[in-house]
mmCIF file of C-alpha atoms in Angstrom:
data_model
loop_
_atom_site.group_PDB
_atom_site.id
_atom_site.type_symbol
_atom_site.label_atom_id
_atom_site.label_comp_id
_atom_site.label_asym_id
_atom_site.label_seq_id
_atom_site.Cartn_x
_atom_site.Cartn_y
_atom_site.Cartn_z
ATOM 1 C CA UNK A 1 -17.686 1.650 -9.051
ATOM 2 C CA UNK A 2 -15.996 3.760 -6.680
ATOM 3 C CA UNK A 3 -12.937 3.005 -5.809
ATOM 4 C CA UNK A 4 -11.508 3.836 -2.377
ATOM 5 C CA UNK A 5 -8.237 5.876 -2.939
ATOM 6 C CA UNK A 6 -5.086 7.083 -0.974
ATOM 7 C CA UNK A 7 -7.308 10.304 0.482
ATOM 8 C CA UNK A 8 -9.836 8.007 1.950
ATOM 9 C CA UNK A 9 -7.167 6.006 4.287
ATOM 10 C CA UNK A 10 -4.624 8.146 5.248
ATOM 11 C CA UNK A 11 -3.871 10.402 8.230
ATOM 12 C CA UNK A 12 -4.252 13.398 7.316
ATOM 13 C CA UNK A 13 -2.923 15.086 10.590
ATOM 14 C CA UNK A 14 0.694 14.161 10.897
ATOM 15 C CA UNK A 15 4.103 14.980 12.691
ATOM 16 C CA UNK A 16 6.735 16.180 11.101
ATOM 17 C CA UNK A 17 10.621 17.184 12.024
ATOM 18 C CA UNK A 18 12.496 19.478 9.446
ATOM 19 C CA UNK A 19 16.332 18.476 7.984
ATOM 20 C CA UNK A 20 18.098 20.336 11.224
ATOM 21 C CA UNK A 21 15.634 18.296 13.880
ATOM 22 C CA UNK A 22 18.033 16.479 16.581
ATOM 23 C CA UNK A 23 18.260 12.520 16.896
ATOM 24 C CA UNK A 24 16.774 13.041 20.494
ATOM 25 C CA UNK A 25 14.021 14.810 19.264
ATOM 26 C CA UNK A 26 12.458 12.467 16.447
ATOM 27 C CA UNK A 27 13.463 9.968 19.333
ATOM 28 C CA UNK A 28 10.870 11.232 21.379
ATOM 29 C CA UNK A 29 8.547 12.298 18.615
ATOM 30 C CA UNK A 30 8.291 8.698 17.689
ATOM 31 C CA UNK A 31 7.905 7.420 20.938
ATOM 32 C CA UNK A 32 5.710 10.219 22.018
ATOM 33 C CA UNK A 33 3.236 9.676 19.041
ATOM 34 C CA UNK A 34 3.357 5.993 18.720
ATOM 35 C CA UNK A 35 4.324 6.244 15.418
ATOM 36 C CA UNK A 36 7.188 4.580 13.627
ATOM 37 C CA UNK A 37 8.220 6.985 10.893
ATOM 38 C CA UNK A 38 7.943 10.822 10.719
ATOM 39 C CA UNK A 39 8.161 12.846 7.387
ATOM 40 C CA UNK A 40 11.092 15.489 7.336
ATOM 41 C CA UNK A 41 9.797 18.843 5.208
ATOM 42 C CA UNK A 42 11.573 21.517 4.150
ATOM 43 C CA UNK A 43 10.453 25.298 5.264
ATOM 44 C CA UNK A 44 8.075 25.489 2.290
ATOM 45 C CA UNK A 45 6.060 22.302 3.621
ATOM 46 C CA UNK A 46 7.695 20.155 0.815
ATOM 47 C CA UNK A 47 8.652 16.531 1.905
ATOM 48 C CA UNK A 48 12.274 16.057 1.074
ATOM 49 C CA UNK A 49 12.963 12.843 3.325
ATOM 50 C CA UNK A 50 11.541 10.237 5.973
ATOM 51 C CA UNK A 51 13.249 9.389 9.483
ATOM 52 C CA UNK A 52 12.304 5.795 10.696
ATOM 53 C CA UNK A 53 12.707 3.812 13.508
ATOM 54 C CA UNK A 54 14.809 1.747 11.616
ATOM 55 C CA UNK A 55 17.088 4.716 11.024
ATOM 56 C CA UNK A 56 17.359 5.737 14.551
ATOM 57 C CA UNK A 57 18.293 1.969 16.059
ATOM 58 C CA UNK A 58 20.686 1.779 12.741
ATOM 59 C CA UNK A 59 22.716 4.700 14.555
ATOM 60 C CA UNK A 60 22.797 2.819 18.163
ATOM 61 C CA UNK A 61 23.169 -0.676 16.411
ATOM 62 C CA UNK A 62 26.603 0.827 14.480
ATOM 63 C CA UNK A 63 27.342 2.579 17.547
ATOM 64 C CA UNK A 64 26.925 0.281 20.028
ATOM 65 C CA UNK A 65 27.769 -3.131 18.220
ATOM 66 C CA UNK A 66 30.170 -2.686 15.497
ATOM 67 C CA UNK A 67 32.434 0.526 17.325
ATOM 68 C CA UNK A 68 32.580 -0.317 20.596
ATOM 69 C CA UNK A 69 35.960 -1.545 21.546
ATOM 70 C CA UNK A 70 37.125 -0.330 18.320
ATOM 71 C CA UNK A 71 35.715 -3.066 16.418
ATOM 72 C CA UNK A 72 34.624 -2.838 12.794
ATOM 73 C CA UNK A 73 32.330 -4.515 11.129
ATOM 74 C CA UNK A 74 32.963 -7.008 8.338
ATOM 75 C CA UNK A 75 32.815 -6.291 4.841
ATOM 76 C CA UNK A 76 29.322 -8.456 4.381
ATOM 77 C CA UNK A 77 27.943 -6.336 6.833
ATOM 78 C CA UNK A 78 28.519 -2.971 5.477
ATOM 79 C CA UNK A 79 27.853 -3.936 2.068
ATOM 80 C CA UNK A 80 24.299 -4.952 3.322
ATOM 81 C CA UNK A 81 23.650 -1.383 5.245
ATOM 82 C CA UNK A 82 25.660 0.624 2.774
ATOM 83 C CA UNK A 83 24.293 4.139 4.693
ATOM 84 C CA UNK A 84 24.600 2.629 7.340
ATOM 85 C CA UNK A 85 27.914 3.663 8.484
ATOM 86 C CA UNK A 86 26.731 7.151 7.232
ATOM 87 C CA UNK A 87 23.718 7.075 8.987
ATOM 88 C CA UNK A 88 25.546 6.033 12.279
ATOM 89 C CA UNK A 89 27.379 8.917 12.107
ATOM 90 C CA UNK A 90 24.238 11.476 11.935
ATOM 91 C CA UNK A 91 22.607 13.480 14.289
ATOM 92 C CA UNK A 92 20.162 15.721 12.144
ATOM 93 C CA UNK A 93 16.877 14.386 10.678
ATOM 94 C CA UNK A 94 18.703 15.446 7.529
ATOM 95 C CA UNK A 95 21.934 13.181 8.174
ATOM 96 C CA UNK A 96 19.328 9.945 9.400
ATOM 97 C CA UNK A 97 16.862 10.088 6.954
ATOM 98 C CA UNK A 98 15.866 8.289 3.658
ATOM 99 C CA UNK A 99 15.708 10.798 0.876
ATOM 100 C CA UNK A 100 14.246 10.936 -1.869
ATOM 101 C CA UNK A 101 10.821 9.880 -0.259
ATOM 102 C CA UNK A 102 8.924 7.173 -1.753
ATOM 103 C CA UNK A 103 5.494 8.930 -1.997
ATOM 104 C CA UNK A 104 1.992 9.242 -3.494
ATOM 105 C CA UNK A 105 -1.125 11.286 -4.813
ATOM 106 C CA UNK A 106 -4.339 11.650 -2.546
ATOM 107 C CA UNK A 107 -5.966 10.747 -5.492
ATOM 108 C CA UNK A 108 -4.175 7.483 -6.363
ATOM 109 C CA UNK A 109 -5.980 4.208 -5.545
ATOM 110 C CA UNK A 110 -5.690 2.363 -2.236
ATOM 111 C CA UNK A 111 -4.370 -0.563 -4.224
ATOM 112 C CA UNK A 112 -1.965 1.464 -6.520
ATOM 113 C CA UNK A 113 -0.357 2.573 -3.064
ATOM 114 C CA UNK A 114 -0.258 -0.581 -1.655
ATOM 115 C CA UNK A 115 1.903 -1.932 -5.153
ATOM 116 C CA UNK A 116 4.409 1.062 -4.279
ATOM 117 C CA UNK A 117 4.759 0.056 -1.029
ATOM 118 C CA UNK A 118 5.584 -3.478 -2.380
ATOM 119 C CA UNK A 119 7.833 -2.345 -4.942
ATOM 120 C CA UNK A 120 10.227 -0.430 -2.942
ATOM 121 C CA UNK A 121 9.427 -2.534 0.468
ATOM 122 C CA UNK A 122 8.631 0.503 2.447
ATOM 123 C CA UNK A 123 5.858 0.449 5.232
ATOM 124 C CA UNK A 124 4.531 4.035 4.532
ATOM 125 C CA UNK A 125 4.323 6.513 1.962
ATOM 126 C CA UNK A 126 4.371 10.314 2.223
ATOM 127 C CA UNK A 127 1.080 11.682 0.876
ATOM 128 C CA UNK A 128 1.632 15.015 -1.263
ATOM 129 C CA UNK A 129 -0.428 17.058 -3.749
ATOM 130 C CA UNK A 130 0.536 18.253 -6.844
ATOM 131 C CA UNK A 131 2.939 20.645 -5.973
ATOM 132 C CA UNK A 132 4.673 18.186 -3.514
ATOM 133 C CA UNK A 133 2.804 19.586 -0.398
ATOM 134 C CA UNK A 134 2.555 17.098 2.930
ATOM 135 C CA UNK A 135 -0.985 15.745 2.989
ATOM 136 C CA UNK A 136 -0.799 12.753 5.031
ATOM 137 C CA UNK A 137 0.871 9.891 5.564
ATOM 138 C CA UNK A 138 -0.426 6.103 4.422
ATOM 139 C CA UNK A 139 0.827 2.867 6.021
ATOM 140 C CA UNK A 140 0.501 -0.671 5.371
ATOM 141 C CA UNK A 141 -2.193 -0.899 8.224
ATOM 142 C CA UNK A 142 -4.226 2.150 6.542
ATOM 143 C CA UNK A 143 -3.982 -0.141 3.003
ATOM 144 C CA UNK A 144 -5.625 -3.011 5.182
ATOM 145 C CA UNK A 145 -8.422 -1.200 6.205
ATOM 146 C CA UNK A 146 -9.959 -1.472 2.709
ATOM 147 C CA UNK A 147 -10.133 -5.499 2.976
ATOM 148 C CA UNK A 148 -12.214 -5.088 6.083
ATOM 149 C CA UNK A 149 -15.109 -4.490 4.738
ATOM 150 C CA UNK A 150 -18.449 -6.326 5.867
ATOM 151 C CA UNK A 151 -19.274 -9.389 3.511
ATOM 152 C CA UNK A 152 -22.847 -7.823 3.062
ATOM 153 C CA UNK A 153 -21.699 -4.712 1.658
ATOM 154 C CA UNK A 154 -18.975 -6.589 -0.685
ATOM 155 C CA UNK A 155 -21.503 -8.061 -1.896
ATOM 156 C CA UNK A 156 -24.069 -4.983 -2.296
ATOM 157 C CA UNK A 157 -21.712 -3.576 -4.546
ATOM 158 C CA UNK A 158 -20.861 -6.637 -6.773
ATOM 159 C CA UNK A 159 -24.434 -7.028 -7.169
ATOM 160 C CA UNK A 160 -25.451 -3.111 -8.268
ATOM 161 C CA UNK A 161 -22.691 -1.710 -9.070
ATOM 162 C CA UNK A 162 -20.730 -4.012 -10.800
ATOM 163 C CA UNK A 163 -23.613 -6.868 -12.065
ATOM 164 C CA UNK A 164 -26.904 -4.553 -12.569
ATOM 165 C CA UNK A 165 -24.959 -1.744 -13.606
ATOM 166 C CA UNK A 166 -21.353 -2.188 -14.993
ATOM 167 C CA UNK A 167 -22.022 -5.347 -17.636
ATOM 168 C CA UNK A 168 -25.077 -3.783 -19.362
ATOM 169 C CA UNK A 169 -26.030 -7.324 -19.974
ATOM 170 C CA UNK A 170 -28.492 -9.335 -18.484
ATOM 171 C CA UNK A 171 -27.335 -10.666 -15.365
ATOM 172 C CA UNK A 172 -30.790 -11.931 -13.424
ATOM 173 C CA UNK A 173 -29.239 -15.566 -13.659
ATOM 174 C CA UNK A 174 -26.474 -14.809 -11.202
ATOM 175 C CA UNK A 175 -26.143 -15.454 -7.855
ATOM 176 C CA UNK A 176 -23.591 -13.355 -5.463
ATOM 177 C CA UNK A 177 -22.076 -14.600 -2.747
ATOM 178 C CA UNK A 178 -19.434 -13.277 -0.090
ATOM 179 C CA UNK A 179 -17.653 -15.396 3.246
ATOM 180 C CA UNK A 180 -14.542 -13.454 4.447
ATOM 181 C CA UNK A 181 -14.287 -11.324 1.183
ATOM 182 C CA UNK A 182 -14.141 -14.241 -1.201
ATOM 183 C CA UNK A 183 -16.916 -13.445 -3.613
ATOM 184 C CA UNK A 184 -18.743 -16.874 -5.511
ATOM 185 C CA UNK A 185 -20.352 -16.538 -8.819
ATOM 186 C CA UNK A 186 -22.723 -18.873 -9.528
ATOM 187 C CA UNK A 187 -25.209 -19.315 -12.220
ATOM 188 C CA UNK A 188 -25.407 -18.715 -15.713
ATOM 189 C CA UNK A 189 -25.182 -15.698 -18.441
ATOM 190 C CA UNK A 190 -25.514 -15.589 -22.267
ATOM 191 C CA UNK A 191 -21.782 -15.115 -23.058
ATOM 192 C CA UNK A 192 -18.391 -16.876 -21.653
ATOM 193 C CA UNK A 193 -16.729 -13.736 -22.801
ATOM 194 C CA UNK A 194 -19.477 -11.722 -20.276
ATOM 195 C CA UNK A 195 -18.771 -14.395 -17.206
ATOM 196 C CA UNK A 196 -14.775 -13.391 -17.692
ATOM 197 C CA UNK A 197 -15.472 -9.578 -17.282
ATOM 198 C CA UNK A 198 -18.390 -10.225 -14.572
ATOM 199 C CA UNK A 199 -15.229 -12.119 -12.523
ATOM 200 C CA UNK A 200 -12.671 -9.400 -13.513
ATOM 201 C CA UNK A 201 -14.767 -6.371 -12.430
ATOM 202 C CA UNK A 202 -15.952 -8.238 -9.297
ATOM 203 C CA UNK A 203 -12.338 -8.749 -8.246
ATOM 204 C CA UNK A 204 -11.919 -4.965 -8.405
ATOM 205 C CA UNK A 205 -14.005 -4.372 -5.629
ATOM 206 C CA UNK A 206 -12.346 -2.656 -2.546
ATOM 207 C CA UNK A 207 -12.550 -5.533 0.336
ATOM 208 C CA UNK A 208 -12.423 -8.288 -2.373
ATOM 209 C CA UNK A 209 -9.702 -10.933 -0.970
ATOM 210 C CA UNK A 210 -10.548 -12.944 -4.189
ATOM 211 C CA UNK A 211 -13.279 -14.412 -6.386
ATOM 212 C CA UNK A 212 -14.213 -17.713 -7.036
ATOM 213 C CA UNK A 213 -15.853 -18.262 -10.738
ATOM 214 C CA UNK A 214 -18.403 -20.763 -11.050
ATOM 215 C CA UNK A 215 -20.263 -19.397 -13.728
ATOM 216 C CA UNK A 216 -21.627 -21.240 -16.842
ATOM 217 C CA UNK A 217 -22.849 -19.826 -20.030
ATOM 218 C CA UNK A 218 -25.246 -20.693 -23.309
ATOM 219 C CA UNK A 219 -23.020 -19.204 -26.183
ATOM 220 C CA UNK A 220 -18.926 -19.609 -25.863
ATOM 221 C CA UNK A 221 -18.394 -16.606 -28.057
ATOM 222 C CA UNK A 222 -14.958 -16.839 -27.050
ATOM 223 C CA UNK A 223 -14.074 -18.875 -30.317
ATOM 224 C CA UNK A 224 -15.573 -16.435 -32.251
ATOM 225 C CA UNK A 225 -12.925 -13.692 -31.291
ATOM 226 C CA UNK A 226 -10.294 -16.197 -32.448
ATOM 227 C CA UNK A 227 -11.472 -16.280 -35.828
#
């Protein structure tokens, strides 16, 4: 199987501001682009830093909210946006942004991205080869791509790829079928221990949303392993 990875679903072509870019200027580069984020790279083409909307209306929402009148904010409040005061002060890309950058391999799976993205609750990840070059930039709307997949080709690849050619068992008694990426597999096969895999390599499947096992079987070898 063939997994679809970061290269696949990213955009490849992407803006980018360096560390002495003005607030006015990723401002409009944003808006301009109808993007949200925009990497920041140093002179070398080296990511060192992402500027996001959420940066920029940081700056106005200290500005405008907490300052004006002379008012400060409360301790609760700073201690949840710890930059932000910092941030409110900045005018550079290099003063706004979020560095280090959370970021990936082209080569890394759609999935594995999508788990970074997760784990650090970001909404995009800088692409970069191995010498920490700018590739492209993957969002959370690039990852989704990969679950809209047609049900007839899900199913096209659980049935060769993963069934006729991945088990090396015989797998003639199973039925595929896919409705809105949930994959059924019915019928039966010679092992329980083969019907486990058969699910786990199914569920693998870029587009799979989730499988549901209804698979039977003539030997339960799985005793056997216990002993």
């Amino acid at each position: 199987m063939k997994r679809r990875t970061v290269a696949d679903v990213m955009t490849a072509k992407v803006v980018t501001v360096t560390a002495k870019t003005p607030f006015k200027d990723i401002a409009e580069t944003l808006i301009a682009g109808g993007i949200s984020a925009v990497p920041v790279v140093d002179e070398g083409g080296h990511v060192v830093g992402m500027v996001s909307e959420a940066d920029l209306l940081r700056k106005e929402e200290f500005r405008e909210q907490f300052y004006r009148e002379g008012y400060r904010p409360p301790l609760r409040a700073r201690l949840r946006h710890p930059k932000g005061g910092k941030k409110a002060t900045g005018d550079t890309a290099g003063e706004l942004m979020t560095s280090p950058p959370i970021t990936v391999s082209p080569e890394a799976s759609a999935v594995s991205a999508a788990r970074l993205m997760d784990a650090h609750d970001v909404k995009r990840l800088a692409v970069v080869d191995a010498d920490g070059h700018l590739a492209g930039i993957v969002s959370r709307r690039d990852l989704i791509k990969v679950f809209l997949r047609g049900d007839d080709d899900i199913a096209a690849e659980v049935r060769e790829d993963v069934l006729d050619r991945g088990l090396w068992v015989d797998t003639s008694g199973v039925t595929v079928q896919v409705r809105q990426g949930v994959v059924t597999l019915s019928g039966q096969m010679d092992r329980k221990t083969e019907t486990a895999i058969a699910v786990r390599m199914a569920g693998r499947v870029d587009g799979v949303v989730d499988v549901i096992d209804e698979l039977t079987w003539k030997h339960d070898d799985s005793t056997w392993e216990a002993r």
